[in-house]
XYZ file of C-alpha atoms in Angstrom:
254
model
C 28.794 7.002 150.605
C 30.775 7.093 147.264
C 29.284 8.827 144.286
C 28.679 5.611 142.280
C 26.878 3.988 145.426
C 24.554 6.934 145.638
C 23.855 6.790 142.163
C 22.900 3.530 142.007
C 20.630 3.639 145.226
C 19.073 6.649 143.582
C 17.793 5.005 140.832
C 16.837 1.501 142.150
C 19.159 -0.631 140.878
C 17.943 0.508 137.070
C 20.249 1.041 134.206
C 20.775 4.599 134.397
C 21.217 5.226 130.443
C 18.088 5.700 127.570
C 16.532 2.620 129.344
C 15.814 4.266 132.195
C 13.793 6.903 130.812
C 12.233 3.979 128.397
C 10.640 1.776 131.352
C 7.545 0.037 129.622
C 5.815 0.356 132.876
C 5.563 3.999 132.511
C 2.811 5.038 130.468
C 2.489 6.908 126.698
C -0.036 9.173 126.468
C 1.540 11.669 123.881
C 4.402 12.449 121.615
C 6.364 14.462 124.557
C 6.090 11.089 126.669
C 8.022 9.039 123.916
C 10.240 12.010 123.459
C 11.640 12.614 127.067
C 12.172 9.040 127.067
C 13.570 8.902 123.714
C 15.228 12.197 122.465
C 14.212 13.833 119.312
C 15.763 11.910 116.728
C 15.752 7.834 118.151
C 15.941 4.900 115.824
C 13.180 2.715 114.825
C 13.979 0.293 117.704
C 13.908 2.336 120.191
C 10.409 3.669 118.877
C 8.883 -0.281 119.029
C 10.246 -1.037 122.261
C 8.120 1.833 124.050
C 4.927 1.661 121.575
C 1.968 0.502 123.325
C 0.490 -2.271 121.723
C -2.767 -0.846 122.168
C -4.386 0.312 118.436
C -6.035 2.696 119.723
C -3.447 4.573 121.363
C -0.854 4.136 118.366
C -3.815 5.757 116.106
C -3.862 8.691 118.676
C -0.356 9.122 118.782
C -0.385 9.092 115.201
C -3.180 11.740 114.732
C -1.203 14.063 116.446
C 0.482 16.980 115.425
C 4.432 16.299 115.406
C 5.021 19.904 115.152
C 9.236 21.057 114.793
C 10.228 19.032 117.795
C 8.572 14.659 117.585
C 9.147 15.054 113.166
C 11.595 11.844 113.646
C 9.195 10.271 116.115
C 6.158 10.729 114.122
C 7.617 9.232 110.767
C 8.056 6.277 112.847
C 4.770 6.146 113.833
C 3.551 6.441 110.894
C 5.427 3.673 109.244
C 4.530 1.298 112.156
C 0.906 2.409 111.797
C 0.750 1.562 107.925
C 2.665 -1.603 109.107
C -0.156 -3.176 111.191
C -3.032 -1.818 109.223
C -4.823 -4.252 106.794
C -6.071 -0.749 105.223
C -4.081 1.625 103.388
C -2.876 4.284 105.806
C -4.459 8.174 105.714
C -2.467 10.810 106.510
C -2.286 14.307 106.335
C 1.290 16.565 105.195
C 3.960 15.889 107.731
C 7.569 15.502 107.301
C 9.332 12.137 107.556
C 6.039 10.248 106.775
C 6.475 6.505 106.085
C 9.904 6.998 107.602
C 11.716 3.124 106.833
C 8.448 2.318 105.936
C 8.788 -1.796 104.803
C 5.391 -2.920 104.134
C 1.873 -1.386 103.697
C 0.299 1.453 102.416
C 0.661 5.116 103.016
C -1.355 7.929 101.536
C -0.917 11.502 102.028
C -3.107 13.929 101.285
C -0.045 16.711 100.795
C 3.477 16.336 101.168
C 6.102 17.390 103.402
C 9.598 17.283 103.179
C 11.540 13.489 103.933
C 8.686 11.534 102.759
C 9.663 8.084 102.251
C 13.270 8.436 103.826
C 15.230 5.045 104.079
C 11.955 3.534 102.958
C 12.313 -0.552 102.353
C 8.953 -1.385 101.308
C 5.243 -0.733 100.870
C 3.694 2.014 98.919
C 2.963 5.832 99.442
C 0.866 7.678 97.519
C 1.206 11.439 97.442
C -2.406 13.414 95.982
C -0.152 16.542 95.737
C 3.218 17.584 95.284
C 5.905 16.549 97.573
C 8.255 18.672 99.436
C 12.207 18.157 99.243
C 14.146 15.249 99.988
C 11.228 12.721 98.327
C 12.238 8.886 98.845
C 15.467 10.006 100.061
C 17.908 6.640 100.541
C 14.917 4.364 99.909
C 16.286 0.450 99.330
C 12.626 -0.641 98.219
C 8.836 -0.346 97.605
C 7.659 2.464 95.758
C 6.678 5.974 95.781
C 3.955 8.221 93.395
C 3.898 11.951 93.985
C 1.937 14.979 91.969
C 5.362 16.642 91.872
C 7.982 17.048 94.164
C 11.078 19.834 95.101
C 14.675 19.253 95.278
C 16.882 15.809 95.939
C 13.735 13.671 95.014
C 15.340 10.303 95.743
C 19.259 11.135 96.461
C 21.009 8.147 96.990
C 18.066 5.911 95.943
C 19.860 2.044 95.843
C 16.545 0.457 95.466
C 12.463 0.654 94.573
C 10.765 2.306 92.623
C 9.681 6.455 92.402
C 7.015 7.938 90.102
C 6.771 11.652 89.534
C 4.007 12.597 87.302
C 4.725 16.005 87.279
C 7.400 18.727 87.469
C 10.127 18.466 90.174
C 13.368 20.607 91.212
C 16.869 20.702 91.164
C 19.271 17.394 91.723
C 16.860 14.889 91.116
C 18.586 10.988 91.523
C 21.837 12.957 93.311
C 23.934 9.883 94.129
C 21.549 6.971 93.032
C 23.024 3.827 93.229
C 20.374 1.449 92.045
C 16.351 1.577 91.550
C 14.235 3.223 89.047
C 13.114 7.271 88.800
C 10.441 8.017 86.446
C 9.547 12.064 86.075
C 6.647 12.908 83.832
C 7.394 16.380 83.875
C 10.526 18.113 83.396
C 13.121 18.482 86.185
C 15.690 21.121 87.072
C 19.548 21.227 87.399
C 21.775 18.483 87.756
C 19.684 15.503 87.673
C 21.657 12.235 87.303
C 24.826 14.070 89.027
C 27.093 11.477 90.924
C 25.003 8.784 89.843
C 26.651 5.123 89.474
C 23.853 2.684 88.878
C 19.539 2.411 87.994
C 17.647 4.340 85.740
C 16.371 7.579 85.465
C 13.669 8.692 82.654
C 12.558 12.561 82.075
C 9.468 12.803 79.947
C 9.434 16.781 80.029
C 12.912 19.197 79.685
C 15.693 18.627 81.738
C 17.989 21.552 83.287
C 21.547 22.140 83.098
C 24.100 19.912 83.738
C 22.383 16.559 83.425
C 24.199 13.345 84.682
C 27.253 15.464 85.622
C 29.742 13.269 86.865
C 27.861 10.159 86.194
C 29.721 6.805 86.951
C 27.251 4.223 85.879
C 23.511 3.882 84.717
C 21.444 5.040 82.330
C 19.639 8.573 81.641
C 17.098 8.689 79.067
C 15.392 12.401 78.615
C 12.605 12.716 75.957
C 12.775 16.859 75.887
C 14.867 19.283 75.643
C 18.518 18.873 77.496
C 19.974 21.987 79.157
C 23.918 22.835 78.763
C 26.778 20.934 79.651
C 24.522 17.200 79.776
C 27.357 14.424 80.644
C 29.574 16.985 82.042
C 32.781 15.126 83.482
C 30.686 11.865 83.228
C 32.769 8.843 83.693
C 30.364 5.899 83.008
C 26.693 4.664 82.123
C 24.814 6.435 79.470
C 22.527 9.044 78.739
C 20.317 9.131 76.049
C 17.859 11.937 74.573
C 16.654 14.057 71.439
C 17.411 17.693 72.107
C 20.670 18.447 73.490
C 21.840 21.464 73.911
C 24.821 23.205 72.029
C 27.134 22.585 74.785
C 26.772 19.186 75.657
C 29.751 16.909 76.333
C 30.871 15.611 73.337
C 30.771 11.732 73.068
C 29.350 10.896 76.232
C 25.642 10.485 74.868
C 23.831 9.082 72.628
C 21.253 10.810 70.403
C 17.844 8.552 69.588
């Protein structure tokens, strides 16, 4: 019998890719099920097509604990929970919560890291501060956090992101569109590579602010660190308290 003939016999005529392992007649009880079918890191389609419909089993699944390995296929969950619910979502601090959430309402009582990654709609609500990587490549909705660490919504091209307190370095890093609001100050290189949306700083601002800027518009209400509109190319930044060595000509003073 030739190799492909044996194959197929094998495995009943079924496709012998991902959709094997993905049968819907095969049952989820738990994270590992949907990850030996799945992988570690699947897409949101291939989450859906395996989710029981049952509520009551997607609230289990997502009450459990994702630990290192199911991070990618918890977020999922979790977006898909919010999704359905007529309730706003309660969660506690994982990673990749509200993963492409588009509709409902998440809120976490801490943060992880990747919260609100590719989000397209909805609403999360963070109680504390937010790990790194807030809102990262969100296209919509919106996002309110305590604080949050480094790359709080890199390569934002759409929504909305509220931080009412401090955050770190390389906050808006490639932003291409939406709105960033920090209450508190920020660190380094906020604004760098960024070609479109807004960005506001209520507190201080580190060093290097909108380097490299193509487009946009930075407005900082405290103190600037060195070298604001480094290399900046387009868009605007505007402020109070620049530092000595600022760019000359690339920013206005209000």
């Amino acid at each position: 019998m030739k190799l492909g003939r044996f194959i197929d016999d094998a495995y009943r005529g079924l496709n012998k890719g991902r959709s094997l392992r993905s049968e819907k007649g095969d049952p989820i009880f738990s994270l590992d099920d949907l990850a030996e079918r799945l992988g570690t890191r699947p897409s949101r389609t291939e989450v859906e097509e395996l989710l029981p419909q049952d509520p009551g089993n997607l609230k289990r699944l997502v009450e459990s604990d994702p630990g290192n390995r199911h991070q990618i296929i918890w977020g999922h969950l979790s977006s898909i929970a919010a999704e359905r619910s007529h309730q706003p979502l309660h969660l506690p601090a994982e990673n990749y919560a509200g993963l492409e959430l588009s509709r409902g309402t998440i809120i976490l009582e801490m943060g992880g890291d990747h919260v609100g990654e590719r989000m397209k709609g909805g609403r999360i609500y963070l109680r504390q501060r937010a790990g790194d990587y807030l809102g990262q490549e969100m296209t919509g909705g919106g996002i309110v956090s305590r604080g949050a660490g480094n790359y709080a919504f890199r390569r934002m091209s759409g929504g909305l992101g509220v931080i009412k307190g401090d955050c770190g370095n390389f906050l808006g890093l490639g932003c291409s569109g939406g709105k960033v609001v920090c209450q508190g100050s920020c660190g380094e290189r906020a604004g760098w590579l960024m070609s479109s949306g807004s960005l506001r700083i209520h507190g201080d601002a580190g060093d290097y602010l909108g380097l490299l800027m193509k487009g946009g518009r930075i407005t900082a209400f405290g103190r600037v660190g060195r070298r604001a509109g480094w290399r900046m190319k387009g868009g605007t930044i505007r402020g109070k308290a620049f530092g000595p060595e600022a760019a000359d000509g690339v920013f206005g003073l209000d």
